[in-house]
Every structure is written in C-alpha cells, then in structure tokens.
Amino acid sequence: MTFSENDILEILLHQLRVYWVESDEKVIKSAIPNALKKIDEGFRGIPNKRFYDGENVLFSPYVSLHWMIFLYRLSHEIFLLGGETTPKEADQVYYLNKIMHANDWFYSVKLPIHFLCEHPLGSVLGRANYGEYLFVYQGTTVGGNRKEEKIFYPTIGNNVMLFANATVLGDTYVGNN
C-alpha cells in the first residue's frame, strides 16, 4: 500500500489531536516532503525487505519502526524550518514519538540519514556527532557528561551498531565499523 503526503498528514493530525487541542497544519504540512525525502534516502538500498524491496522504498505509518523514524525526521525538519524560534509543532511531534514508541530522539539532535533501529524501546540519542549507518537497539543511551561547567559529547563513527543497553557518554570516541 502506498501512502500519499495527504494520507500521512491525516494520520499524523489524528494522532496529534489525541493529545493537543491545536497544531498548525501548515507548519506540519510544509515539513512532510523533506521528512519523506530523508526517509527515502535513508531506506533506499537497505538490504532488508521491510525497508527496501530492491526497487522501491517501503514506508508505512503502520510499521512502527518506519513511523518512529519518520516522526523524528519530521520533528527535526519542523525545528529546522523554525529559524530563531522552534515551532510548538516540533515539540508536539517529538513528544508524540516519545509517547508512542518510548524513545527519546530530540529534534535538535542531528541523526544521520542512514539511521535504523530494531526494538528501540527506551533508546535515548542525545547530542553527539553521529556517523552514517548508525543502528541502535533497545535501551541505548548516548549523551554527554559535565566536567567543570562544560558538557562533553561523544563522537560515533560510521557503520556502528549500538546493541541493547549500550551507553556511550561524554568525551568518548567510537570508531568506524
């Protein structure tokens, strides 16, 4: 089944209305094309039939892994569109993702285009420098630590898998592969 941008907008607005009285549909609608473009770039070529069948990217709001990555991408795109001020819709979409999927992928954090996950319940992906082809499992925590009033964040290389309950905090470097 193929979903149009309008189908995705309607599903999302229905979900948002469960928790919030108002969301600016124009703000959300303007960010959906870029979020879907990033989904397409990220899923294309993945050797997994749940994401790419060899010819087509397979994206469905009914597949929770797809939807949680899309919600992160959408909240990030809304954040980027906001310029000096973050629209409340970035917070709403971020929080919807947190409610629905028990993850904490904040919209100001830049995750790589090639980012996937499996059973990512309880994953927290904080500020870090992430390389391409990041893959996370449940309970993964990435974030900073404070030393003498300064916060240090990790750098994670390309082609990294963070398995269940992996924790990478502070001034840490995880190399490629």
CSV table of N, CA and C in Angstrom, one decimal:
chain,number,residue,atom,x,y,z
A,1,MET,N,0.8,-1.2,0.0
A,1,MET,CA,0.0,0.0,0.0
A,1,MET,C,0.9,1.2,0.0
A,2,THR,N,0.6,2.2,-0.9
A,2,THR,CA,1.3,3.4,-0.9
A,2,THR,C,0.5,4.5,-0.2
A,3,PHE,N,1.2,5.4,0.5
A,3,PHE,CA,0.6,6.4,1.2
A,3,PHE,C,1.0,7.8,0.6
A,4,SER,N,0.0,8.6,0.4
A,4,SER,CA,0.3,10.0,-0.1
A,4,SER,C,0.7,10.9,1.0
A,5,GLU,N,1.3,12.0,0.7
A,5,GLU,CA,1.6,13.0,1.8
A,5,GLU,C,0.3,13.4,2.5
A,6,ASN,N,-0.8,13.5,1.8
A,6,ASN,CA,-2.0,13.8,2.5
A,6,ASN,C,-2.5,12.7,3.4
A,7,ASP,N,-2.3,11.4,3.0
A,7,ASP,CA,-2.7,10.3,3.9
A,7,ASP,C,-1.8,10.4,5.2
A,8,ILE,N,-0.6,10.7,5.0
A,8,ILE,CA,0.4,10.8,6.2
A,8,ILE,C,0.0,11.9,7.1
A,9,LEU,N,-0.3,13.1,6.5
A,9,LEU,CA,-0.8,14.2,7.2
A,9,LEU,C,-2.0,13.9,8.0
A,10,GLU,N,-3.0,13.3,7.4
A,10,GLU,CA,-4.2,13.0,8.1
A,10,GLU,C,-4.0,12.0,9.3
A,11,ILE,N,-3.2,11.0,9.1
A,11,ILE,CA,-2.9,10.1,10.2
A,11,ILE,C,-2.2,10.8,11.3
A,12,LEU,N,-1.2,11.6,11.0
A,12,LEU,CA,-0.5,12.4,12.0
A,12,LEU,C,-1.4,13.4,12.7
A,13,LEU,N,-2.2,14.1,12.0
A,13,LEU,CA,-3.1,15.1,12.7
A,13,LEU,C,-4.0,14.4,13.6
A,14,HIS,N,-4.5,13.2,13.2
A,14,HIS,CA,-5.4,12.5,14.1
A,14,HIS,C,-4.7,12.1,15.4
A,15,GLN,N,-3.4,11.6,15.3
A,15,GLN,CA,-2.7,11.2,16.4
A,15,GLN,C,-2.4,12.4,17.3
A,16,LEU,N,-2.0,13.6,16.7
A,16,LEU,CA,-1.7,14.8,17.5
A,16,LEU,C,-2.9,15.3,18.3
A,17,ARG,N,-4.1,15.2,17.6
A,17,ARG,CA,-5.3,15.7,18.3
A,17,ARG,C,-5.7,14.9,19.5
A,18,VAL,N,-5.2,13.7,19.6
A,18,VAL,CA,-5.5,12.9,20.9
A,18,VAL,C,-4.9,13.7,22.1
A,19,TYR,N,-3.8,14.4,21.9
A,19,TYR,CA,-3.0,15.0,23.0
A,19,TYR,C,-3.1,16.5,23.0
A,20,TRP,N,-3.2,17.1,21.9
A,20,TRP,CA,-3.2,18.6,21.8
A,20,TRP,C,-4.4,19.2,21.1
A,21,VAL,N,-4.9,20.3,21.6
A,21,VAL,CA,-6.1,20.9,21.1
A,21,VAL,C,-5.8,21.5,19.7
A,22,GLU,N,-4.6,22.1,19.5
A,22,GLU,CA,-4.3,22.7,18.2
A,22,GLU,C,-2.9,22.4,17.8
A,23,SER,N,-2.7,22.2,16.5
A,23,SER,CA,-1.4,22.1,15.9
A,23,SER,C,-1.6,22.9,14.6
A,24,ASP,N,-0.6,23.6,14.2
A,24,ASP,CA,-0.6,24.4,12.9
A,24,ASP,C,-0.4,23.4,11.8
A,25,GLU,N,-1.5,23.1,11.1
A,25,GLU,CA,-1.4,22.1,10.0
A,25,GLU,C,-0.4,22.6,8.9
A,26,LYS,N,-0.4,23.9,8.6
A,26,LYS,CA,0.5,24.4,7.6
A,26,LYS,C,2.0,24.1,7.9
A,27,VAL,N,2.3,24.3,9.2
A,27,VAL,CA,3.7,24.1,9.6
A,27,VAL,C,4.1,22.6,9.4
A,28,ILE,N,3.2,21.7,9.8
A,28,ILE,CA,3.4,20.3,9.7
A,28,ILE,C,3.5,19.9,8.2
A,29,LYS,N,2.5,20.4,7.5
A,29,LYS,CA,2.4,20.0,6.0
A,29,LYS,C,3.7,20.5,5.3
A,30,SER,N,4.2,21.6,5.7
A,30,SER,CA,5.4,22.2,5.0
A,30,SER,C,6.7,21.3,5.2
A,31,ALA,N,6.7,20.6,6.3
A,31,ALA,CA,7.9,19.8,6.7
A,31,ALA,C,7.8,18.4,6.2
A,32,ILE,N,6.6,17.9,5.9
A,32,ILE,CA,6.5,16.5,5.5
A,32,ILE,C,7.3,16.1,4.2
A,33,PRO,N,7.3,16.9,3.2
A,33,PRO,CA,8.1,16.5,2.0
A,33,PRO,C,9.6,16.2,2.3
A,34,ASN,N,10.2,17.1,3.1
A,34,ASN,CA,11.6,16.9,3.4
A,34,ASN,C,11.8,15.7,4.3
A,35,ALA,N,10.9,15.5,5.2
A,35,ALA,CA,11.0,14.3,6.1
A,35,ALA,C,10.9,13.0,5.3
A,36,LEU,N,9.9,13.0,4.3
A,36,LEU,CA,9.8,11.8,3.5
A,36,LEU,C,11.0,11.7,2.5
A,37,LYS,N,11.5,12.8,2.1
A,37,LYS,CA,12.7,12.7,1.2
A,37,LYS,C,13.9,12.0,2.0
A,38,LYS,N,14.0,12.4,3.3
A,38,LYS,CA,15.1,11.8,4.1
A,38,LYS,C,14.8,10.3,4.4
A,39,ILE,N,13.5,10.0,4.6
A,39,ILE,CA,13.1,8.6,4.7
A,39,ILE,C,13.5,7.8,3.5
A,40,ASP,N,13.2,8.3,2.3
A,40,ASP,CA,13.6,7.7,1.1
A,40,ASP,C,15.1,7.5,0.9
A,41,GLU,N,15.9,8.5,1.2
A,41,GLU,CA,17.3,8.5,1.2
A,41,GLU,C,17.9,7.4,2.2
A,42,GLY,N,17.3,7.4,3.3
A,42,GLY,CA,17.8,6.5,4.4
A,42,GLY,C,17.4,5.1,4.2
A,43,PHE,N,16.3,4.8,3.6
A,43,PHE,CA,15.8,3.4,3.4
A,43,PHE,C,16.3,2.8,2.1
A,44,ARG,N,16.5,3.7,1.1
A,44,ARG,CA,16.9,3.2,-0.2
A,44,ARG,C,18.2,2.4,-0.1
A,45,GLY,N,18.2,1.2,-0.7
A,45,GLY,CA,19.4,0.4,-0.7
A,45,GLY,C,19.6,-0.5,0.5
A,46,ILE,N,18.8,-0.3,1.6
A,46,ILE,CA,19.0,-1.1,2.8
A,46,ILE,C,18.7,-2.6,2.4
A,47,PRO,N,19.6,-3.5,2.8
A,47,PRO,CA,19.3,-4.9,2.4
A,47,PRO,C,18.3,-5.6,3.4
A,48,ASN,N,17.2,-5.0,3.5
A,48,ASN,CA,16.2,-5.5,4.4
A,48,ASN,C,14.8,-5.3,3.8
A,49,LYS,N,14.1,-6.3,3.5
A,49,LYS,CA,12.8,-6.2,2.8
A,49,LYS,C,11.7,-5.4,3.5
A,50,ARG,N,11.9,-5.1,4.8
A,50,ARG,CA,11.0,-4.2,5.5
A,50,ARG,C,11.2,-2.8,5.1
A,51,PHE,N,12.3,-2.4,4.5
A,51,PHE,CA,12.6,-1.0,4.2
A,51,PHE,C,12.7,-0.8,2.7
A,52,TYR,N,13.3,-1.8,2.0
A,52,TYR,CA,13.6,-1.6,0.6
A,52,TYR,C,13.5,-3.0,-0.1
A,53,ASP,N,12.7,-3.1,-1.2
A,53,ASP,CA,12.5,-4.4,-1.8
A,53,ASP,C,13.4,-4.6,-3.1
A,54,GLY,N,14.4,-3.8,-3.2
A,54,GLY,CA,15.3,-3.9,-4.3
A,54,GLY,C,15.0,-2.9,-5.4
A,55,GLU,N,13.8,-2.4,-5.4
A,55,GLU,CA,13.4,-1.3,-6.4
A,55,GLU,C,12.7,-0.1,-5.7
A,56,ASN,N,11.9,-0.4,-4.7
A,56,ASN,CA,11.1,0.6,-4.0
A,56,ASN,C,11.4,0.7,-2.5
A,57,VAL,N,11.4,1.9,-2.1
A,57,VAL,CA,11.4,2.2,-0.6
A,57,VAL,C,10.0,1.8,-0.1
A,58,LEU,N,10.0,1.0,1.0
A,58,LEU,CA,8.8,0.6,1.6
A,58,LEU,C,8.6,1.4,2.9
A,59,PHE,N,7.7,2.4,2.9
A,59,PHE,CA,7.4,3.2,4.1
A,59,PHE,C,5.9,3.1,4.4
A,60,SER,N,5.6,2.8,5.6
A,60,SER,CA,4.2,2.7,6.0
A,60,SER,C,4.1,3.3,7.5
A,61,PRO,N,3.1,4.1,7.7
A,61,PRO,CA,2.8,4.6,9.0
A,61,PRO,C,2.3,3.5,9.9
A,62,TYR,N,2.0,2.3,9.4
A,62,TYR,CA,1.5,1.2,10.2
A,62,TYR,C,2.7,0.3,10.6
A,63,VAL,N,3.9,0.6,10.2
A,63,VAL,CA,5.1,-0.1,10.7
A,63,VAL,C,5.8,0.8,11.7
A,64,SER,N,5.8,0.3,12.9
A,64,SER,CA,6.3,1.2,14.0
A,64,SER,C,7.7,1.7,13.8
A,65,LEU,N,8.6,0.9,13.3
A,65,LEU,CA,10.0,1.3,13.0
A,65,LEU,C,10.0,2.5,12.0
A,66,HIS,N,9.2,2.3,11.0
A,66,HIS,CA,9.1,3.4,10.0
A,66,HIS,C,8.6,4.6,10.6
A,67,TRP,N,7.5,4.5,11.3
A,67,TRP,CA,6.8,5.7,11.8
A,67,TRP,C,7.6,6.4,12.9
A,68,MET,N,8.4,5.7,13.7
A,68,MET,CA,9.2,6.4,14.7
A,68,MET,C,10.3,7.1,14.1
A,69,ILE,N,10.9,6.6,13.0
A,69,ILE,CA,12.0,7.3,12.3
A,69,ILE,C,11.4,8.5,11.6
A,70,PHE,N,10.2,8.3,11.0
A,70,PHE,CA,9.6,9.4,10.3
A,70,PHE,C,9.2,10.5,11.3
A,71,LEU,N,8.7,10.2,12.5
A,71,LEU,CA,8.4,11.2,13.5
A,71,LEU,C,9.6,12.0,13.9
A,72,TYR,N,10.7,11.3,14.1
A,72,TYR,CA,12.0,12.0,14.4
A,72,TYR,C,12.3,13.0,13.3
A,73,ARG,N,12.3,12.4,12.0
A,73,ARG,CA,12.7,13.2,10.9
A,73,ARG,C,11.8,14.5,10.7
A,74,LEU,N,10.5,14.3,11.0
A,74,LEU,CA,9.5,15.4,10.8
A,74,LEU,C,9.8,16.4,11.9
A,75,SER,N,9.9,16.0,13.2
A,75,SER,CA,10.2,17.0,14.2
A,75,SER,C,11.5,17.7,14.0
A,76,HIS,N,12.5,17.1,13.4
A,76,HIS,CA,13.8,17.7,13.1
A,76,HIS,C,13.6,18.7,12.0
A,77,GLU,N,12.8,18.4,10.9
A,77,GLU,CA,12.5,19.3,9.8
A,77,GLU,C,11.7,20.5,10.3
A,78,ILE,N,10.7,20.3,11.2
A,78,ILE,CA,10.0,21.4,11.7
A,78,ILE,C,10.9,22.3,12.5
A,79,PHE,N,11.8,21.7,13.3
A,79,PHE,CA,12.8,22.5,14.1
A,79,PHE,C,13.7,23.3,13.1
A,80,LEU,N,14.1,22.7,12.0
A,80,LEU,CA,15.0,23.5,11.1
A,80,LEU,C,14.2,24.6,10.4
A,81,LEU,N,13.0,24.4,10.1
A,81,LEU,CA,12.2,25.5,9.5
A,81,LEU,C,11.9,26.6,10.4
A,82,GLY,N,12.0,26.4,11.7
A,82,GLY,CA,11.7,27.4,12.7
A,82,GLY,C,12.7,28.6,12.8
A,83,GLY,N,13.9,28.4,12.4
A,83,GLY,CA,14.9,29.5,12.4
A,83,GLY,C,15.2,29.9,13.9
A,84,GLU,N,14.9,31.1,14.3
A,84,GLU,CA,15.2,31.6,15.6
A,84,GLU,C,14.4,31.0,16.7
A,85,THR,N,13.1,30.6,16.3
A,85,THR,CA,12.2,30.0,17.3
A,85,THR,C,11.7,28.7,16.9
A,86,THR,N,11.6,27.8,17.8
A,86,THR,CA,11.2,26.4,17.4
A,86,THR,C,9.6,26.4,17.5
A,87,PRO,N,9.0,26.1,16.4
A,87,PRO,CA,7.5,26.0,16.4
A,87,PRO,C,7.1,24.9,17.4
A,88,LYS,N,5.9,25.1,18.1
A,88,LYS,CA,5.4,24.1,19.1
A,88,LYS,C,5.2,22.8,18.5
A,89,GLU,N,5.0,22.8,17.2
A,89,GLU,CA,4.7,21.5,16.5
A,89,GLU,C,5.9,20.6,16.5
A,90,ALA,N,7.1,21.1,16.5
A,90,ALA,CA,8.3,20.3,16.7
A,90,ALA,C,8.3,19.6,18.0
A,91,ASP,N,7.9,20.3,19.1
A,91,ASP,CA,7.7,19.7,20.4
A,91,ASP,C,6.6,18.6,20.4
A,92,GLN,N,5.5,18.9,19.7
A,92,GLN,CA,4.4,18.0,19.7
A,92,GLN,C,4.7,16.7,19.0
A,93,VAL,N,5.4,16.8,17.8
A,93,VAL,CA,5.7,15.6,17.1
A,93,VAL,C,6.8,14.8,17.9
A,94,TYR,N,7.8,15.5,18.4
A,94,TYR,CA,8.8,14.8,19.2
A,94,TYR,C,8.1,14.1,20.4
A,95,TYR,N,7.2,14.8,21.1
A,95,TYR,CA,6.6,14.2,22.3
A,95,TYR,C,5.7,13.0,21.9
A,96,LEU,N,5.0,13.2,20.7
A,96,LEU,CA,4.1,12.1,20.2
A,96,LEU,C,5.0,10.8,20.0
A,97,ASN,N,6.2,11.0,19.4
A,97,ASN,CA,7.1,9.9,19.2
A,97,ASN,C,7.5,9.3,20.5
A,98,LYS,N,7.8,10.1,21.5
A,98,LYS,CA,8.2,9.6,22.8
A,98,LYS,C,7.0,8.8,23.4
A,99,ILE,N,5.8,9.3,23.3
A,99,ILE,CA,4.6,8.6,23.9
A,99,ILE,C,4.4,7.3,23.2
A,100,MET,N,4.4,7.3,21.9
A,100,MET,CA,4.1,6.1,21.1
A,100,MET,C,5.1,5.1,21.1
A,101,HIS,N,6.4,5.5,21.1
A,101,HIS,CA,7.5,4.5,20.9
A,101,HIS,C,8.5,4.4,22.1
A,102,ALA,N,8.3,5.1,23.1
A,102,ALA,CA,9.2,5.0,24.3
A,102,ALA,C,10.6,5.3,23.9
A,103,ASN,N,10.9,6.2,23.1
A,103,ASN,CA,12.2,6.6,22.7
A,103,ASN,C,12.4,8.1,23.0
A,104,ASP,N,13.6,8.6,23.1
A,104,ASP,CA,13.9,10.0,23.2
A,104,ASP,C,14.9,10.4,22.2
A,105,TRP,N,14.4,10.8,21.1
A,105,TRP,CA,15.2,11.3,20.0
A,105,TRP,C,14.9,12.8,19.7
A,106,PHE,N,15.5,13.7,20.4
A,106,PHE,CA,15.1,15.1,20.4
A,106,PHE,C,15.4,15.7,19.1
A,107,TYR,N,14.5,16.6,18.7
A,107,TYR,CA,14.5,17.1,17.3
A,107,TYR,C,15.8,18.0,17.0
A,108,SER,N,16.4,18.6,18.0
A,108,SER,CA,17.6,19.4,17.7
A,108,SER,C,18.9,18.5,17.5
A,109,VAL,N,18.8,17.2,17.8
A,109,VAL,CA,19.9,16.3,17.6
A,109,VAL,C,19.9,15.9,16.1
A,110,LYS,N,21.0,16.0,15.5
A,110,LYS,CA,21.1,15.6,14.1
A,110,LYS,C,21.6,14.1,14.0
A,111,LEU,N,20.6,13.3,13.6
A,111,LEU,CA,20.9,11.9,13.4
A,111,LEU,C,21.3,11.7,11.9
A,112,PRO,N,22.1,10.7,11.6
A,112,PRO,CA,22.5,10.6,10.2
A,112,PRO,C,21.3,10.1,9.3
A,113,ILE,N,21.5,10.4,8.0
A,113,ILE,CA,20.4,10.0,7.0
A,113,ILE,C,20.3,8.4,7.1
A,114,HIS,N,21.4,7.7,7.2
A,114,HIS,CA,21.3,6.3,7.2
A,114,HIS,C,21.3,5.8,8.7
A,115,PHE,N,20.1,5.9,9.3
A,115,PHE,CA,19.9,5.5,10.7
A,115,PHE,C,18.7,4.5,10.7
A,116,LEU,N,19.0,3.4,11.4
A,116,LEU,CA,17.9,2.4,11.6
A,116,LEU,C,18.0,1.9,13.0
A,117,CYS,N,17.0,1.1,13.3
A,117,CYS,CA,16.8,0.6,14.7
A,117,CYS,C,16.0,-0.7,14.7
A,118,GLU,N,16.1,-1.4,15.8
A,118,GLU,CA,15.3,-2.6,16.0
A,118,GLU,C,15.0,-2.7,17.5
A,119,HIS,N,13.7,-2.8,17.8
A,119,HIS,CA,13.3,-2.8,19.2
A,119,HIS,C,13.9,-1.7,20.0
A,120,PRO,N,13.7,-0.4,19.5
A,120,PRO,CA,14.5,0.7,20.2
A,120,PRO,C,13.8,1.3,21.4
A,121,LEU,N,12.9,0.5,22.1
A,121,LEU,CA,12.3,1.0,23.3
A,121,LEU,C,13.3,1.5,24.3
A,122,GLY,N,13.1,2.6,24.8
A,122,GLY,CA,14.0,3.2,25.9
A,122,GLY,C,15.3,3.7,25.3
A,123,SER,N,15.4,3.9,24.0
A,123,SER,CA,16.6,4.4,23.5
A,123,SER,C,16.6,6.0,23.6
A,124,VAL,N,17.8,6.5,24.0
A,124,VAL,CA,18.0,7.9,24.2
A,124,VAL,C,19.2,8.3,23.3
A,125,LEU,N,18.9,9.1,22.3
A,125,LEU,CA,20.0,9.5,21.4
A,125,LEU,C,20.2,11.0,21.6
A,126,GLY,N,21.1,11.4,22.4
A,126,GLY,CA,21.4,12.8,22.8
A,126,GLY,C,22.4,13.4,21.8
A,127,ARG,N,22.8,14.6,22.2
A,127,ARG,CA,23.7,15.3,21.4
A,127,ARG,C,25.0,14.6,21.3
A,128,ALA,N,25.4,14.3,20.1
A,128,ALA,CA,26.7,13.6,19.8
A,128,ALA,C,26.9,13.9,18.3
A,129,ASN,N,28.1,13.6,17.8
A,129,ASN,CA,28.4,13.6,16.4
A,129,ASN,C,28.3,12.2,15.9
A,130,TYR,N,27.2,11.9,15.1
A,130,TYR,CA,26.9,10.6,14.7
A,130,TYR,C,27.4,10.4,13.2
A,131,GLY,N,28.0,9.3,13.0
A,131,GLY,CA,28.4,8.9,11.6
A,131,GLY,C,27.3,8.2,10.9
A,132,GLU,N,27.5,8.0,9.6
A,132,GLU,CA,26.4,7.3,8.8
A,132,GLU,C,26.3,5.8,9.2
A,133,TYR,N,25.2,5.3,8.9
A,133,TYR,CA,24.9,3.9,9.1
A,133,TYR,C,24.9,3.5,10.6
A,134,LEU,N,24.2,4.3,11.3
A,134,LEU,CA,24.0,4.1,12.8
A,134,LEU,C,22.8,3.1,12.9
A,135,PHE,N,23.0,2.1,13.8
A,135,PHE,CA,21.9,1.2,14.1
A,135,PHE,C,21.9,1.0,15.6
A,136,VAL,N,20.7,1.2,16.2
A,136,VAL,CA,20.5,1.1,17.6
A,136,VAL,C,19.5,0.1,18.0
A,137,TYR,N,19.7,-0.5,19.2
A,137,TYR,CA,18.7,-1.5,19.8
A,137,TYR,C,18.2,-0.9,21.0
A,138,GLN,N,17.4,-1.6,21.8
A,138,GLN,CA,16.7,-1.1,22.9
A,138,GLN,C,17.7,-0.7,24.1
A,139,GLY,N,17.2,0.3,24.8
A,139,GLY,CA,17.9,0.8,25.9
A,139,GLY,C,19.2,1.5,25.7
A,140,THR,N,19.5,1.8,24.4
A,140,THR,CA,20.7,2.5,24.1
A,140,THR,C,20.7,3.9,24.6
A,141,THR,N,21.8,4.4,25.2
A,141,THR,CA,21.8,5.8,25.7
A,141,THR,C,23.1,6.4,25.2
A,142,VAL,N,22.9,7.5,24.5
A,142,VAL,CA,24.1,8.3,24.1
A,142,VAL,C,23.9,9.7,24.6
A,143,GLY,N,24.8,10.3,25.2
A,143,GLY,CA,24.7,11.6,25.8
A,143,GLY,C,26.0,12.2,26.3
A,144,GLY,N,25.9,13.3,27.0
A,144,GLY,CA,27.1,14.0,27.5
A,144,GLY,C,27.3,13.8,29.0
A,145,ASN,N,28.4,14.3,29.4
A,145,ASN,CA,28.7,14.4,30.8
A,145,ASN,C,29.3,15.8,31.1
A,146,ARG,N,29.2,16.3,32.3
A,146,ARG,CA,29.6,17.6,32.7
A,146,ARG,C,30.9,17.5,33.5
A,147,LYS,N,31.9,18.3,33.1
A,147,LYS,CA,33.1,18.5,33.8
A,147,LYS,C,33.4,20.0,33.9
A,148,GLU,N,33.5,20.5,35.1
A,148,GLU,CA,33.8,21.9,35.4
A,148,GLU,C,33.0,22.8,34.5
A,149,GLU,N,31.7,22.7,34.6
A,149,GLU,CA,30.7,23.5,33.9
A,149,GLU,C,30.7,23.4,32.4
A,150,LYS,N,31.4,22.4,31.9
A,150,LYS,CA,31.4,22.2,30.4
A,150,LYS,C,30.8,20.8,30.2
A,151,ILE,N,30.0,20.7,29.1
A,151,ILE,CA,29.4,19.4,28.8
A,151,ILE,C,30.2,18.8,27.6
A,152,PHE,N,30.6,17.6,27.7
A,152,PHE,CA,31.3,16.9,26.7
A,152,PHE,C,30.4,15.8,26.0
A,153,TYR,N,30.4,15.7,24.7
A,153,TYR,CA,29.6,14.8,24.0
A,153,TYR,C,30.5,13.8,23.2
A,154,PRO,N,29.9,12.6,22.9
A,154,PRO,CA,30.7,11.6,22.2
A,154,PRO,C,30.7,11.9,20.7
A,155,THR,N,31.6,11.2,20.0
A,155,THR,CA,31.6,11.1,18.5
A,155,THR,C,31.5,9.6,18.2
A,156,ILE,N,30.6,9.3,17.3
A,156,ILE,CA,30.4,7.9,16.9
A,156,ILE,C,30.6,7.8,15.4
A,157,GLY,N,31.5,6.9,15.0
A,157,GLY,CA,31.9,6.8,13.6
A,157,GLY,C,30.8,6.2,12.7
A,158,ASN,N,31.2,5.9,11.5
A,158,ASN,CA,30.4,5.2,10.5
A,158,ASN,C,30.2,3.7,10.8
A,159,ASN,N,29.1,3.2,10.3
A,159,ASN,CA,28.9,1.7,10.4
A,159,ASN,C,29.0,1.2,11.9
A,160,VAL,N,28.2,1.9,12.8
A,160,VAL,CA,28.3,1.5,14.2
A,160,VAL,C,26.9,0.9,14.6
A,161,MET,N,26.9,-0.2,15.3
A,161,MET,CA,25.7,-0.8,15.9
A,161,MET,C,25.9,-0.6,17.4
A,162,LEU,N,24.9,-0.1,18.0
A,162,LEU,CA,24.8,0.0,19.5
A,162,LEU,C,23.8,-1.0,19.9
A,163,PHE,N,24.3,-2.0,20.5
A,163,PHE,CA,23.4,-3.1,20.9
A,163,PHE,C,22.7,-2.8,22.2
A,164,ALA,N,21.8,-3.7,22.6
A,164,ALA,CA,20.9,-3.5,23.8
A,164,ALA,C,21.7,-3.0,25.0
A,165,ASN,N,21.2,-1.9,25.6
A,165,ASN,CA,21.7,-1.3,26.8
A,165,ASN,C,23.1,-0.7,26.7
A,166,ALA,N,23.5,-0.4,25.4
A,166,ALA,CA,24.8,0.2,25.3
A,166,ALA,C,24.7,1.7,25.8
A,167,THR,N,25.7,2.2,26.4
A,167,THR,CA,25.7,3.5,27.0
A,167,THR,C,27.1,4.2,26.6
A,168,VAL,N,27.0,5.3,25.9
A,168,VAL,CA,28.2,6.0,25.4
A,168,VAL,C,28.0,7.4,25.9
A,169,LEU,N,28.7,7.8,26.9
A,169,LEU,CA,28.5,9.2,27.5
A,169,LEU,C,29.8,10.0,27.5
A,170,GLY,N,29.7,11.3,27.3
A,170,GLY,CA,30.8,12.2,27.4
A,170,GLY,C,31.8,12.2,26.3
A,171,ASP,N,33.0,12.5,26.7
A,171,ASP,CA,34.1,12.7,25.7
A,171,ASP,C,34.6,11.4,25.3
A,172,THR,N,33.9,10.7,24.4
A,172,THR,CA,34.2,9.3,24.0
A,172,THR,C,34.2,9.3,22.5
A,173,TYR,N,35.0,8.4,21.9
A,173,TYR,CA,35.1,8.2,20.5
A,173,TYR,C,34.9,6.8,20.2
A,174,VAL,N,33.9,6.5,19.4
A,174,VAL,CA,33.6,5.1,18.9
A,174,VAL,C,34.0,5.2,17.4
A,175,GLY,N,35.0,4.4,17.1
A,175,GLY,CA,35.5,4.4,15.7
A,175,GLY,C,34.6,3.8,14.7
A,176,ASN,N,34.9,3.8,13.4
A,176,ASN,CA,34.2,3.2,12.3
A,176,ASN,C,34.1,1.7,12.5
A,177,ASN,N,33.0,1.2,12.0
A,177,ASN,CA,32.9,-0.3,11.9
A,177,ASN,C,32.9,-1.0,13.3
